[in-house]
Amino acid sequence: MLGETYKTQSFREDTVFVFFSEGVQGVVPKIVVLDQKEENVWNLGFGDTTENGMDDSAITNNGDLIKVIRTVTHIAMEFLKSNPQKRIHIQPVDKKRKRLYNTVFKRKEEPIMKSPAVQFFCF
């Protein structure tokens, strides 16, 4: 079970998702983008929404990290449920996020970790 997630809105044939992080910094728009890299291979990126699209290196510090990660996990799992032949690659943009993702996913044992359709490039 994922636990509490944010409500999301999808766009571009369910490859772009928007949700709003709510916490100590206020309401921060977030975006998740699934970009096709190969025939059945998709890259998952997420971050803060900007005028130019997405800032995947932003540090929001909104106090809701687990809920944000669960929301992104929910999006990925629903994408794979609707597209069982596809695979998702997730690669952190920097070493800080690599450590963070390792800590969060291992500590919380998120269901996405058990999916053979998701390949993490952070372990």
Coordinates of C-alpha atoms in Angstrom, one line a residue:
M1 CA 0.0 0.0 0.0
L2 CA 1.3 3.4 -1.0
G3 CA -0.3 5.5 1.7
E4 CA -1.4 9.1 1.1
T5 CA -0.7 10.7 -2.2
Y6 CA -1.6 14.0 -3.8
K7 CA -4.3 14.3 -6.4
T8 CA -2.8 14.5 -9.9
Q9 CA -3.9 15.8 -13.3
S10 CA -2.6 14.1 -16.5
F11 CA -1.8 15.6 -19.9
R12 CA -0.3 14.5 -23.2
E13 CA -1.7 11.0 -23.3
D14 CA -0.8 10.3 -19.6
T15 CA 2.9 11.1 -20.0
V16 CA 2.8 14.4 -18.1
F17 CA 1.3 14.8 -14.6
V18 CA 0.9 17.8 -12.4
F19 CA 0.2 17.9 -8.7
F20 CA 0.6 20.4 -5.8
S21 CA 2.9 19.9 -2.9
E22 CA 1.4 21.5 0.3
G23 CA 3.6 22.2 3.3
V24 CA 5.8 24.7 5.2
Q25 CA 6.8 26.6 2.0
G26 CA 3.1 26.9 0.8
V27 CA 1.7 25.3 -2.3
V28 CA 4.3 24.3 -4.8
P29 CA 3.4 22.9 -8.3
K30 CA 5.2 19.7 -9.2
I31 CA 5.4 18.0 -12.5
V32 CA 6.2 14.4 -13.5
V33 CA 7.3 13.7 -17.1
L34 CA 7.6 10.3 -18.8
D35 CA 9.8 10.7 -21.9
Q36 CA 10.1 7.9 -24.4
K37 CA 13.7 6.9 -24.9
E38 CA 13.3 3.7 -26.9
E39 CA 10.4 1.7 -28.2
N40 CA 9.2 0.5 -24.8
V41 CA 11.6 2.4 -22.5
W42 CA 10.6 5.6 -20.8
N43 CA 12.5 7.9 -18.5
L44 CA 10.7 9.3 -15.5
G45 CA 11.7 12.8 -14.4
F46 CA 10.0 15.0 -11.8
G47 CA 10.5 18.3 -10.1
D48 CA 9.1 21.8 -9.5
T49 CA 7.1 23.4 -12.3
T50 CA 8.7 26.4 -13.9
E51 CA 7.9 28.8 -16.7
N52 CA 10.1 26.7 -19.0
G53 CA 8.8 23.4 -17.8
M54 CA 10.5 21.6 -15.0
D55 CA 13.4 22.2 -12.5
D56 CA 14.5 18.7 -11.5
S57 CA 17.2 20.0 -9.3
A58 CA 15.0 22.2 -7.1
I59 CA 15.1 21.7 -3.4
T60 CA 11.6 22.6 -2.1
N61 CA 11.9 21.6 1.6
N62 CA 8.1 21.6 1.9
G63 CA 8.1 19.0 4.6
D64 CA 6.1 16.5 2.5
L65 CA 8.9 14.4 0.9
I66 CA 7.3 11.1 1.6
K67 CA 3.9 12.1 0.2
V68 CA 5.6 13.6 -3.0
I69 CA 7.6 10.3 -3.5
R70 CA 4.5 8.3 -3.0
T71 CA 2.6 10.4 -5.6
V72 CA 5.4 9.9 -8.1
T73 CA 5.5 6.2 -7.3
H74 CA 1.7 6.0 -7.8
I75 CA 2.0 7.8 -11.2
A76 CA 4.7 5.3 -12.3
M77 CA 2.8 2.3 -11.1
E78 CA -0.4 3.4 -12.9
F79 CA 1.6 4.1 -16.1
L80 CA 3.0 0.5 -16.0
K81 CA -0.4 -1.0 -15.1
S82 CA -1.9 0.7 -18.3
N83 CA 1.2 -0.1 -20.3
P84 CA 2.5 -3.5 -19.1
Q85 CA 4.9 -3.9 -22.1
K86 CA 6.8 -0.7 -21.1
R87 CA 9.7 -0.1 -18.8
I88 CA 10.6 3.0 -16.7
H89 CA 14.2 4.2 -16.0
I90 CA 14.8 6.5 -13.1
Q91 CA 18.1 8.3 -12.8
P92 CA 18.8 11.0 -10.2
V93 CA 20.2 14.3 -11.5
D94 CA 22.9 14.5 -8.8
K95 CA 24.6 12.7 -5.9
K96 CA 22.5 14.3 -3.3
R97 CA 19.3 13.0 -4.9
K98 CA 20.9 9.6 -5.4
R99 CA 21.5 9.3 -1.6
L100 CA 18.0 10.7 -0.9
Y101 CA 16.2 8.2 -3.2
N102 CA 18.3 5.3 -1.9
T103 CA 17.3 6.3 1.7
V104 CA 13.6 6.9 1.0
F105 CA 13.0 3.9 -1.2
K106 CA 14.9 1.4 1.0
R107 CA 13.5 2.8 4.3
K108 CA 9.9 2.9 3.1
E109 CA 10.1 -0.2 0.9
E110 CA 8.0 1.4 -1.8
P111 CA 6.1 -1.1 -4.1
I112 CA 7.9 0.4 -7.1
M113 CA 11.1 -1.2 -5.8
K114 CA 9.6 -4.6 -6.4
S115 CA 8.6 -4.0 -10.0
P116 CA 10.8 -5.6 -12.6
A117 CA 9.6 -2.9 -15.0
V118 CA 11.4 -0.1 -13.1
Q119 CA 15.1 0.3 -13.4
F120 CA 16.8 2.6 -10.9
F121 CA 20.2 4.0 -11.8
C122 CA 20.9 5.1 -8.3
F123 CA 21.8 1.9 -6.5

